[in-house]
XYZ file of C-alpha atoms in Angstrom:
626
model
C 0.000 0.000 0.000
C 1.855 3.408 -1.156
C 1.374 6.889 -1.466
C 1.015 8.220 -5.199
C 4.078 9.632 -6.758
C 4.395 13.491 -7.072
C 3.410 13.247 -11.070
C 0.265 10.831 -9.975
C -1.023 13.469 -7.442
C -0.878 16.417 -9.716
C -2.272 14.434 -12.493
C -5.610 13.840 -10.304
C -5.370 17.594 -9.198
C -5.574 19.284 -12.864
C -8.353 16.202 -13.383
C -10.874 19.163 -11.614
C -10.897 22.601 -12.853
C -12.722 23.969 -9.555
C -9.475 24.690 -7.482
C -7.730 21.768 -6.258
C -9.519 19.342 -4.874
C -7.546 17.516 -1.776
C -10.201 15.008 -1.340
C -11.245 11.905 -3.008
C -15.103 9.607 -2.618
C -13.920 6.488 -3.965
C -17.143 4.733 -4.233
C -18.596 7.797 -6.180
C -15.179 8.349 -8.078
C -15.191 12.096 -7.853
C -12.441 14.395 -6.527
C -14.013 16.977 -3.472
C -12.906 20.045 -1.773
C -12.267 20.645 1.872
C -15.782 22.497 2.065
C -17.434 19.785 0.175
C -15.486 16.505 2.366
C -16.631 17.789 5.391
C -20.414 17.501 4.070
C -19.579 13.767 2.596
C -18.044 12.464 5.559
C -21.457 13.301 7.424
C -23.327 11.455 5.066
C -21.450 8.184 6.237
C -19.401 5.537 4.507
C -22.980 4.068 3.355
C -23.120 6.885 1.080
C -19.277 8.604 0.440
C -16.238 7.080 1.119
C -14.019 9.125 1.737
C -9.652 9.543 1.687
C -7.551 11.862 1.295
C -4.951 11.912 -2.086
C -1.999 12.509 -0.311
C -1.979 12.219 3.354
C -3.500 8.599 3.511
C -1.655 5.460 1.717
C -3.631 4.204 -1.449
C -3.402 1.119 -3.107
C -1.968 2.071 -6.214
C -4.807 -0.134 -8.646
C -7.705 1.730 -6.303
C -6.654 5.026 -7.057
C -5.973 4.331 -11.032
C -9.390 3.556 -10.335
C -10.573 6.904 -8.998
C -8.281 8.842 -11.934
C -9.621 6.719 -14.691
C -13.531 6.856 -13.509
C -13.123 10.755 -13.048
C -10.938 11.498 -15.887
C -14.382 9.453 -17.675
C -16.974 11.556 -16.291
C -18.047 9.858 -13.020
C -19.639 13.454 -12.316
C -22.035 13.485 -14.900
C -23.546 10.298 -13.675
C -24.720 11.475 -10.549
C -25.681 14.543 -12.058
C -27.099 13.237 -15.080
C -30.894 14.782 -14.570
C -29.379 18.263 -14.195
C -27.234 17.613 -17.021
C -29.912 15.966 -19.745
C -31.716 18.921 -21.310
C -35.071 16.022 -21.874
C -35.198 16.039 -17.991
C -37.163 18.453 -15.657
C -34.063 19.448 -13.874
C -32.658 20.406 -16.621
C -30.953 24.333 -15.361
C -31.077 23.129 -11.788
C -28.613 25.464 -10.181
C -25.275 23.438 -8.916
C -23.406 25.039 -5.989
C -20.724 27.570 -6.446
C -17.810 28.741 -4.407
C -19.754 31.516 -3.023
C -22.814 29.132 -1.673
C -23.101 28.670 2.293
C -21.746 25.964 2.868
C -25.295 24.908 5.482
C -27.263 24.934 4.138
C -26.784 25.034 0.211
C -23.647 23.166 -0.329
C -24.900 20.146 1.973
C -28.532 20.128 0.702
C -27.100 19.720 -2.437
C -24.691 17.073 -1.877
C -26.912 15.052 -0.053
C -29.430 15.070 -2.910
C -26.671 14.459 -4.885
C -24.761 11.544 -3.553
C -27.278 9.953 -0.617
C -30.341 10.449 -2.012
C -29.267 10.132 -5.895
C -32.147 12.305 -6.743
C -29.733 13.367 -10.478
C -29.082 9.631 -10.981
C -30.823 8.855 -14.298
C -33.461 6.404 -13.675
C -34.954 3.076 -15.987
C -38.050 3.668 -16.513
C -40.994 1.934 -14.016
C -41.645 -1.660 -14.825
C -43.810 -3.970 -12.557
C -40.933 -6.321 -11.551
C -38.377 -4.647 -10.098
C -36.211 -7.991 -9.916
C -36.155 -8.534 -13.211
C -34.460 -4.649 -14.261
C -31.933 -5.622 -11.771
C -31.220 -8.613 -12.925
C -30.932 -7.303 -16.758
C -29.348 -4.189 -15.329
C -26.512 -6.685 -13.660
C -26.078 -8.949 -16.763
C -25.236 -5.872 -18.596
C -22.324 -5.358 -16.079
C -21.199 -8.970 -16.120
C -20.545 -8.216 -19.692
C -19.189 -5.087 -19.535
C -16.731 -5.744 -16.812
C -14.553 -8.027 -19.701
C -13.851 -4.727 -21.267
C -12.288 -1.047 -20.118
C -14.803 0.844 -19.474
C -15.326 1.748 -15.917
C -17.532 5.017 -16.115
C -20.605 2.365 -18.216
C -19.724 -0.350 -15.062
C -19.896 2.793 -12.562
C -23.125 3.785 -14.463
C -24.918 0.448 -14.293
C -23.723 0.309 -10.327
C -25.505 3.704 -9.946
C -28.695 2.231 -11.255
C -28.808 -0.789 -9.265
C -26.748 -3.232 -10.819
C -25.347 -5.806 -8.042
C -21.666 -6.736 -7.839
C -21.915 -10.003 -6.738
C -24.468 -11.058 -9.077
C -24.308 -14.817 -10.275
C -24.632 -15.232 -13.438
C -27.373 -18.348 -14.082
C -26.580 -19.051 -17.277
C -22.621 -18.549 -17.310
C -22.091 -19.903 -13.908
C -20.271 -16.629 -12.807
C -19.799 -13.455 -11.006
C -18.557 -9.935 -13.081
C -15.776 -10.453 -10.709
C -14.636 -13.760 -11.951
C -14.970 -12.070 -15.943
C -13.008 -9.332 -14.307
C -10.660 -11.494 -12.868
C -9.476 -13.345 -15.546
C -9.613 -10.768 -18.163
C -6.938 -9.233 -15.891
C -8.970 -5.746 -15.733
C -7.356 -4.467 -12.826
C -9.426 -1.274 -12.333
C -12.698 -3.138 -12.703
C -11.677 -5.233 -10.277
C -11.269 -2.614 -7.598
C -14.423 -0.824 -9.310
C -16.841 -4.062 -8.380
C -14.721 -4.365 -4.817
C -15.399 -0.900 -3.900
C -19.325 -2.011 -4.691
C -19.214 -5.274 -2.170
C -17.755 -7.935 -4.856
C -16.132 -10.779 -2.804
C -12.863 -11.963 -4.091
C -13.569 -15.920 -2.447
C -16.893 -15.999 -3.954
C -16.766 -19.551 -5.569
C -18.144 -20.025 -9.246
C -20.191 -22.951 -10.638
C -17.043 -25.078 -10.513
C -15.713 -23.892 -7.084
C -13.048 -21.477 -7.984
C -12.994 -17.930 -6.865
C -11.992 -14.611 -9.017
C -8.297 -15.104 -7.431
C -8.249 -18.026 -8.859
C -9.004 -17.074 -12.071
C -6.993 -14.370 -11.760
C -3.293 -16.546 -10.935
C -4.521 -19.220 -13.688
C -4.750 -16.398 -16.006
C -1.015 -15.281 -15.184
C -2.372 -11.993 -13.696
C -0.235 -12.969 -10.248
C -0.239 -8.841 -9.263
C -4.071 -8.804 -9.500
C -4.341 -11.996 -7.850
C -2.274 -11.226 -5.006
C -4.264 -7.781 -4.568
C -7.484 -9.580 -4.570
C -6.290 -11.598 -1.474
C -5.650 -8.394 0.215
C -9.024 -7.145 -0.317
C -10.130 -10.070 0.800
C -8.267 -9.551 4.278
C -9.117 -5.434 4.100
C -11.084 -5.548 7.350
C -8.629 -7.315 9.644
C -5.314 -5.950 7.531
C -7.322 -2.222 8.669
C -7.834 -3.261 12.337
C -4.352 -4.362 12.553
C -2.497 -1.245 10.551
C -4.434 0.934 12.678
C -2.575 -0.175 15.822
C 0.594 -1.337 14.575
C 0.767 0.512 11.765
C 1.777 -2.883 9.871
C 0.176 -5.440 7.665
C 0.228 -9.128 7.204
C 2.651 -10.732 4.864
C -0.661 -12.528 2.187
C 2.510 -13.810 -0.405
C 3.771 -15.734 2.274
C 0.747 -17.296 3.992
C 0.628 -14.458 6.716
C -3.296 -13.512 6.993
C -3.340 -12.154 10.461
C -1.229 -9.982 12.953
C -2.756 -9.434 16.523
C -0.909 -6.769 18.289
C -0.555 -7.201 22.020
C -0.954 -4.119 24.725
C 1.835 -3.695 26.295
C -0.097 -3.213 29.763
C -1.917 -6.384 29.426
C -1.560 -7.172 32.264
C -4.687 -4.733 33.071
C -7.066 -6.876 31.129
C -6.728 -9.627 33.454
C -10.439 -8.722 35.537
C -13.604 -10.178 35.792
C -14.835 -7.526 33.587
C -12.592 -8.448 30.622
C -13.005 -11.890 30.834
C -16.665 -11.750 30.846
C -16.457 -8.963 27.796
C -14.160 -11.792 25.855
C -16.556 -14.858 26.815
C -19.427 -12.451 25.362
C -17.839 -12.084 21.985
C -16.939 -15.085 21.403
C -20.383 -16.381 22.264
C -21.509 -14.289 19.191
C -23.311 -15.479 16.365
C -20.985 -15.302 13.332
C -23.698 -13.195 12.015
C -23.013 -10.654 14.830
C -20.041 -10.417 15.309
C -19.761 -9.915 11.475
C -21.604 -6.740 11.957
C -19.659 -5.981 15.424
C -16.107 -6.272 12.965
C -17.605 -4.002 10.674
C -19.015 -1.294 12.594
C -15.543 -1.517 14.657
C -13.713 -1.048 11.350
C -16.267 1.645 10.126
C -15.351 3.240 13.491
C -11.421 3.133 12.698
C -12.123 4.848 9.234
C -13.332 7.525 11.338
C -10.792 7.778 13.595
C -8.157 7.730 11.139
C -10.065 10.145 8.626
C -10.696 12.828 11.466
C -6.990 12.652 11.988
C -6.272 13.767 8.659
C -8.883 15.880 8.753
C -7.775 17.708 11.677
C -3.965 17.875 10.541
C -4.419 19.079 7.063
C -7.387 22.085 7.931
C -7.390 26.078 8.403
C -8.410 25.937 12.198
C -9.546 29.226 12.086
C -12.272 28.743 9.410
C -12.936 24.935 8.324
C -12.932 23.560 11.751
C -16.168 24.003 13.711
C -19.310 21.970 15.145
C -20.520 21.916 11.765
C -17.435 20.345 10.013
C -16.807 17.462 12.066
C -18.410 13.968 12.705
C -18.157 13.005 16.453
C -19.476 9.812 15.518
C -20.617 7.479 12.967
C -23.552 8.748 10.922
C -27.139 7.125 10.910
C -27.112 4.081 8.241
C -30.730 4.061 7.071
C -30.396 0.074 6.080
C -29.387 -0.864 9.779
C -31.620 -1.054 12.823
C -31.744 2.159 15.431
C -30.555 -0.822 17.662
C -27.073 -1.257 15.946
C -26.898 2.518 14.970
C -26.867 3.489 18.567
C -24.101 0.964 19.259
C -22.113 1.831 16.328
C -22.319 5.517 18.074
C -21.725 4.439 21.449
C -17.594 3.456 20.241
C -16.640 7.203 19.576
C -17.168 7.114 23.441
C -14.439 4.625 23.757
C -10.797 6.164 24.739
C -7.783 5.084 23.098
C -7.405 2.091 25.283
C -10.699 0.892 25.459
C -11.030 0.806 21.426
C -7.789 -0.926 21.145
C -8.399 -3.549 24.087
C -11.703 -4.215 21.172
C -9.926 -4.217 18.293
C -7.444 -6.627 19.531
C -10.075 -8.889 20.494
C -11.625 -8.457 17.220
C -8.669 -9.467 15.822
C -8.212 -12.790 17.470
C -11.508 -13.803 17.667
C -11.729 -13.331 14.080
C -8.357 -15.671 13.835
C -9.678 -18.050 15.934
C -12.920 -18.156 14.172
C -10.938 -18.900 10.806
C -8.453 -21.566 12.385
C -10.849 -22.932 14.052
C -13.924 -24.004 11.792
C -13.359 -26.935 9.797
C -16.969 -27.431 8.920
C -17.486 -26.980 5.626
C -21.230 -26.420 5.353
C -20.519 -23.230 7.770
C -17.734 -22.080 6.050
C -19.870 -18.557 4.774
C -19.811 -16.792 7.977
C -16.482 -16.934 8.374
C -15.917 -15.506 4.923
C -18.363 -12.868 5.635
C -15.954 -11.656 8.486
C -13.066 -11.502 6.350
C -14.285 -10.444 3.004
C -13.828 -6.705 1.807
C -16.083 -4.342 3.746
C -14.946 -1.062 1.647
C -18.717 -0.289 0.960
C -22.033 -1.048 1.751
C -24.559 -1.188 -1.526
C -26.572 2.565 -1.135
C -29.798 2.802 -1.009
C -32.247 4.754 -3.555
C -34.420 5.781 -0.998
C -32.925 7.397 2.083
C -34.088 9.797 4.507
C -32.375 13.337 4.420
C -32.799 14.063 8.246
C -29.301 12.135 9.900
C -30.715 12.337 13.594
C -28.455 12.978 16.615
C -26.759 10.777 18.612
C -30.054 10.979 21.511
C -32.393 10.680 18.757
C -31.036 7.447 18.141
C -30.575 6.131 21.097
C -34.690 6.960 21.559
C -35.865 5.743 18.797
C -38.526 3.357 18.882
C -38.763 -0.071 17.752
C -41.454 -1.921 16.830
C -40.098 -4.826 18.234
C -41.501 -4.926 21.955
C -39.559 -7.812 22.648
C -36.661 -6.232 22.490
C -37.593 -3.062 24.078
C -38.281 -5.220 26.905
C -35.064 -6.755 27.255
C -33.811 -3.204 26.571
C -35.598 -1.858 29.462
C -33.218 -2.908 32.083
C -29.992 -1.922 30.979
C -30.900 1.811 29.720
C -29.242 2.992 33.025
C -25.965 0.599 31.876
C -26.058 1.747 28.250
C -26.387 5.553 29.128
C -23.823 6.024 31.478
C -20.340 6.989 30.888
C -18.064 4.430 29.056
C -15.145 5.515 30.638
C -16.244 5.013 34.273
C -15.753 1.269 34.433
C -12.393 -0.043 33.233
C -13.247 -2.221 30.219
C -16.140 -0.181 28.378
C -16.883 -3.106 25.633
C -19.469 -5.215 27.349
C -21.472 -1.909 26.982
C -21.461 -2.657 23.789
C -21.591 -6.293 24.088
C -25.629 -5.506 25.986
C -26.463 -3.655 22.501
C -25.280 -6.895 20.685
C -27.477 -9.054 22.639
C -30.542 -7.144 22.201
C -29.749 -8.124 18.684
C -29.550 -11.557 19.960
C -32.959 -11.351 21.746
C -34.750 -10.500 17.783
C -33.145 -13.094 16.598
C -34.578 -15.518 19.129
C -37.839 -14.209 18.473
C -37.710 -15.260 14.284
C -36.389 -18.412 15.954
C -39.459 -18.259 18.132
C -42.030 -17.918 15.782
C -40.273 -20.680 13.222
C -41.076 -23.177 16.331
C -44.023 -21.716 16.736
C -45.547 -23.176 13.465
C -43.344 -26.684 14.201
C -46.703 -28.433 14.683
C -48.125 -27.421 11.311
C -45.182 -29.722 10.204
C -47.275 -32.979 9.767
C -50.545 -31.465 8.831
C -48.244 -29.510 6.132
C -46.756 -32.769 4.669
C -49.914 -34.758 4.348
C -51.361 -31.551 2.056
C -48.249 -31.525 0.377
C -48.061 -35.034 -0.159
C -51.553 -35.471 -1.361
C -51.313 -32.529 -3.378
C -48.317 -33.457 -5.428
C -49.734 -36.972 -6.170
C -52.924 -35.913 -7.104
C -51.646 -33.723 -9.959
C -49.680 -30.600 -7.823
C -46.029 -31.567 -9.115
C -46.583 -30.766 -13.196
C -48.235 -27.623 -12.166
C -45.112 -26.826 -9.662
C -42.957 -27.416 -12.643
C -44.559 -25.579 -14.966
C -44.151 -22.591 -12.765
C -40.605 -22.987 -12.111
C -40.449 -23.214 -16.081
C -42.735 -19.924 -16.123
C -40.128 -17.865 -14.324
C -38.351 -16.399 -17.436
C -34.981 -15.436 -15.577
C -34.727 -19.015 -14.690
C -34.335 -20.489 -17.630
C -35.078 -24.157 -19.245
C -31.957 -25.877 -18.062
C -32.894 -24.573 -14.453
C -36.640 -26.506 -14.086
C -37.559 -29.116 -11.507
C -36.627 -32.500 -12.288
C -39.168 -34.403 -13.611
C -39.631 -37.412 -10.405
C -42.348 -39.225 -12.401
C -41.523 -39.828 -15.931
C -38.104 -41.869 -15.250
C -36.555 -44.924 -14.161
C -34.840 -44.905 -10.946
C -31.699 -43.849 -10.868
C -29.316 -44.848 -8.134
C -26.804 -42.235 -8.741
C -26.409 -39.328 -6.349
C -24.465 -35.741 -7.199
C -21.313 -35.541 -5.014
C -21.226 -34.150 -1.430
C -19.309 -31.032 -2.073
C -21.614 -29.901 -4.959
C -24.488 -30.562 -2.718
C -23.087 -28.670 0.389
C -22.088 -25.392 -2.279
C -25.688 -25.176 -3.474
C -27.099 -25.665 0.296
C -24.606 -22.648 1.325
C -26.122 -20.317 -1.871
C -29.554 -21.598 -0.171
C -28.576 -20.840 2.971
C -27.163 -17.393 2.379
C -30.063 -15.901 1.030
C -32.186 -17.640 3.645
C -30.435 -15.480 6.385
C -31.186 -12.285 4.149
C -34.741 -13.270 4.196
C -34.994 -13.877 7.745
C -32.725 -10.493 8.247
C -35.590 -8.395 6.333
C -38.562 -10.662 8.544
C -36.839 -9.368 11.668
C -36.238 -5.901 10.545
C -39.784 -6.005 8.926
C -38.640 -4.978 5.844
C -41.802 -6.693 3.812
C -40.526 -4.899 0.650
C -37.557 -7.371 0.561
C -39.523 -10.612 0.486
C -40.047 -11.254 -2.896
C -37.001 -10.500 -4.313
C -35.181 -12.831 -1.865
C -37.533 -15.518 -2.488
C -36.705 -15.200 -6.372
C -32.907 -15.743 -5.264
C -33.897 -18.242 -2.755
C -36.105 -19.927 -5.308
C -33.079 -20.038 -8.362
C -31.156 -21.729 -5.502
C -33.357 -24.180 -4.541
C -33.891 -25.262 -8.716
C -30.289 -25.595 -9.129
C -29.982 -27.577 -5.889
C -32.869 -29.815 -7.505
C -31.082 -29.640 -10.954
C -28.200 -31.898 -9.711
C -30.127 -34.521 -9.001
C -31.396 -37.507 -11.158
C -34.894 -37.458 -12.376
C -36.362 -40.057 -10.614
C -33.945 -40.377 -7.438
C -34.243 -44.669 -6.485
C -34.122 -43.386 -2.898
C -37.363 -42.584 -1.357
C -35.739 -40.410 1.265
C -34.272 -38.151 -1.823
C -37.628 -37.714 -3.454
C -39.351 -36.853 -0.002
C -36.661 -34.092 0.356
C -36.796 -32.935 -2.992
C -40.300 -32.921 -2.908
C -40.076 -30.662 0.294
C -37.557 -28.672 -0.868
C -39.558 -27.317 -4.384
C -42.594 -27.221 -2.846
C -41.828 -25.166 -0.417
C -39.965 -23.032 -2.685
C -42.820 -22.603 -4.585
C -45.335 -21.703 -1.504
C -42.560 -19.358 -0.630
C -43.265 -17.298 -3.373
C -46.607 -17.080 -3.060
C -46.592 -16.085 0.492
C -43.857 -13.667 -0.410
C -46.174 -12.114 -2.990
C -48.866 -11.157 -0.823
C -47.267 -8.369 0.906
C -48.126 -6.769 -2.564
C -52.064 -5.895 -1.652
C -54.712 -6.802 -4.851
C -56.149 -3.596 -6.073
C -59.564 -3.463 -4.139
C -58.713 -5.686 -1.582
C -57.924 -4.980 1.784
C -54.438 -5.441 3.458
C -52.273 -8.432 4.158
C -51.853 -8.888 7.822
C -48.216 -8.926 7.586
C -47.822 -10.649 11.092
C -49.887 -13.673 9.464
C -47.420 -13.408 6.400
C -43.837 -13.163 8.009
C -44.806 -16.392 9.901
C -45.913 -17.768 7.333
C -42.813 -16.826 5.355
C -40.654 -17.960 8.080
C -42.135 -21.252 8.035
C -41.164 -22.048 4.383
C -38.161 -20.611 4.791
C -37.586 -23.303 7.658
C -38.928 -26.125 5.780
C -36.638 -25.344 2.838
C -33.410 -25.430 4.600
C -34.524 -28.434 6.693
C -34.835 -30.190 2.832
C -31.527 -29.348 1.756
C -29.949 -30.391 5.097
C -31.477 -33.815 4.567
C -30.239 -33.936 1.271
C -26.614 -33.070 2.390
C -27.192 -35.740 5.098
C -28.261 -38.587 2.484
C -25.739 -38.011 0.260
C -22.837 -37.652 2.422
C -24.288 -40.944 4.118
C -24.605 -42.947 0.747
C -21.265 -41.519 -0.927
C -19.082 -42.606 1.818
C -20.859 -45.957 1.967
């Protein structure tokens, strides 16, 4: 990771003929003032990631990146209504120099870059799913070639980095990978892709990348892949691990340690690693969200006119409000600017371990995804089209209400504990640990209301059942078959109109198509528990291409009884999945859906499908090691 060379720097400066901008968003790819950083760096990581071009190190691929997508006209693509003399806001007044700075210049920007009210927009078709899905082919094609500012474009409208590719089996990443497109590469990283995402055929972009003889771009793709603990562990050592020579990890150690011997630490430490990978995921990330800060306010600080740029209004005290996360986890993620320097670095370190320990220690295969989650870049978080301008306070978070009375409940008892000052006891993270486990406590309630409906399992399976073999099964193909995105190749197997077959798909291709189920499982549960109804349907279309590939590597008529059962479990439920999902779209006339009703009943297929594809990974490792 080095600076830019003199030349480099200059080269980016004369790229922007409005003075010289010090400033860079990467994931927007536009060069900003000191005026204008101050506003992005409110807006939140979410929305504007920002560095600076000279006083913090760059990789020297990312900021080609930045040069190339600038130099390209990344501007015009956020301000492409004001721009397009067909549109409305066509001679909408841009800011100048001698605009306030609050609250012109930061109205502006917001529109502009959080609320992407200039972005130009598809026009309004019924399925939503299906534009992004066209929207994201379009970028796994275009990621092959050069052009960043047409990828940049078709990110702006929606199109999804990590997008699998049905038909070629794929991820733009993997194209980007192998085509040795360097600046794509960090383009789609910046945007979420995952470098250990594994194709149809198991191998990941850096593999593609090092059988392509692109060893540089391979090599940077593993450190991308490491970003979040390589960021933890510069920030405190101000060194990073050695990836060429099978170095992943370096854990610093305080050199007072001795002070983290008490009851208090130990319990803190016992409390993360009790986490679900799934939180402490989101702990690592918010921690290294919260170092970003930290470092950028540094910078900030060191390279500003005190006496003009530096007031209340300039500076972030703590992490903005991320609209996609609960008020739960924004108040915690607020909660660690209250940390002091030894409290934040006592976390980090335990971050760090755990996070080695989690990675050393889990052999099992089938839960091999949350690790990866942990590690995986965490440079940006997809932004959202519809965000509210009003970033509230630190108090108006932490008052917020939730509609979850559950956890309000459980949150009752410790608002003494989680108001108080973190520096008063002498290990301030199992403050934070209490606003983890209220996450916990939601959790346990979508875990509640999946056993809630456990004794609809029977009565389920005999309608099923008789359903199917009284004529249910052709129609439940036929609709797989209906789903245009899917695909002929991708249709139910046909379990009546075949001889058995005794063969069985290997385990490993079994357990990769149960972890694609899995994963967007846990997104569908995430939305259920956040009650974010407007989610459903779109993760039941990913849920339900899963579940017909997972069927897809199957024989037609399995010989196994056990196999069909599953199978017939697994599609069915798919299917009633989708219509559930559906009905959080009310008819026209009708009143409507009682979304309570729905998200159990949601839940419930949800549960049924992954107990399917665990029996099928069951049966077959069983018979293939027999």
């Amino acid at each position: 990771m080095l600076h830019p060379p003199p030349d480099t720097k200059r080269t980016v400066f004369r790229l922007n003929g409005f003075g010289e901008p010090r400033w860079a968003s990467v994931n927007r790819g536009v060069l900003i003032c000191d005026e204008c950083c101050s506003v992005h760096r409110s807006l939140g990581r979410h929305s504007s990631q920002v560095r600076h071009l000279t006083q913090t190190p760059w990789p020297p691929s990312q900021l080609q990146m930045v040069q190339t997508v600038y130099s390209n006209g990344s501007n015009s693509i956020w301000e492409h209504s004001i721009l397009d003399p067909a549109s409305g806001l066509s001679g909408k007044r841009k800011t100048n120099l001698q605009d306030k700075q609050h609250p012109n210049k930061m109205e502006f920007i917001k529109a502009k870059y959080q609320m992407l009210a200039f972005v130009h927009r598809m026009p309004c078709r019924e399925d939503d799913s299906s534009t992004t899905k066209d929207l994201s082919k379009q970028l796994h094609s275009s990621v092959r070639t050069g052009n960043l500012e047409t990828c940049l474009r078709l990110l702006s409208l929606g199109a999804q980095a990590n997008f699998f590719h049905p038909e070629k089996g794929n991820t733009p990443l993997h194209v980007a990978a192998k085509a040795g497109q360097v600046c794509q590469v960090e383009l789609l990283t910046v945007y979420g892709a995952d470098p250990g995402a594994p194709d149809s055929n198991g191998k990941t972009p850096i593999d593609y990348a090092r059988e392509s003889g692109h060893h540089d771009l391979a090599d940077r793709l593993v450190e991308i892949q490491y970003e979040l603990t390589d960021r933890l562990a510069f920030y405190l050592c101000g060194r990073k691990p050695d990836h060429k020579n099978g170095q992943h990890f370096i854990v610093p150690q305080m050199a007072d340690s001795s002070v983290d011997l008490s009851e208090l630490a130990k319990a803190a430490k016992r409390k993360l690693q009790s986490l679900s990978n799934h939180l402490f995921e989101e702990l690592a990330m918010d921690v290294y969200d919260e170092v970003d800060r930290r470092e950028t306010d540094a910078v900030w600080l060191a390279t500003q006119n005190h006496s003009t740029l530096v007031t209340e209004t300039a500076v972030v005290p703590f992490l903005p409000v991320n609209p996609e996360y609960s008020s739960t986890r924004n108040q915690g993620r607020q909660k660690l600017a209250r940390f002091n320097a030894h409290e934040f670095a006592t976390l980090v370190i335990d971050i760090l371990s755990e996070a080695k320990r989690r990675q050393l220690g889990n052999s099992a295969v089938i839960h091999k995804d949350s690790v990866e989650l942990i590690l995986k870049s965490v440079a940006v978080r997809h932004c959202s089209d519809s965000q509210d301008t009003d970033q509230p306070d630190y108090d108006s978070v932490a008052s917020d209400e939730d509609t979850d009375q559950e956890l309000l409940s459980s949150k009752g008892d410790r608002t003494k504990s989680l108001d108080s000052d973190l520096s008063d006891g002498p290990i301030s993270m199992q403050e934070y640990m209490e606003v983890k486990n209220a996450l916990s406590a939601s959790e346990a309630k979508v875990q509640q209301l999946m056993k809630v409906n456990n004794n609809l399992n029977d009565e389920l399976r005999l309608m099923q059942k008789k359903w199917e073999w009284e004529g249910g099964t052709p129609f439940l193909k036929g609709r797989f078959r209906s789903s245009g995105w899917l695909g002929e190749a991708s249709s139910i197997p046909e379990l009546e109109d075949a001889d058995c077959d005794p063969t069985l798909p290997s385990t490993e291709d079994v357990i990769r198509k149960t972890e694609q189920i899995t994963k967007n499982i846990q997104e569908l549960l995430r939305a259920a528990q956040e009650s974010k109804h407007d989610s459903f349907i779109p993760c039941s279309e990913r849920i339900h291409l899963a579940v017909t590939e997972m069927a897809a590597l199957f024989p037609k008529k399995p010989r196994l009884e056990t196999v069909r059962g599953s199978l017939r479990l697994l599609t069915s439920s798919a299917c009633r999945l989708q219509n559930e999902c559906r009905k959080v779209v009310p008819s026209e006339g009708c009143p409507g859906p009682d979304m309570q009703l729905v998200t159990q009943q949601v839940i419930q297929c949800a549960y049924d499908i992954a107990k399917a594809a665990k029996q099928l990974v069951t049966i077959t490792t069983k018979e293939n090691n027999n």
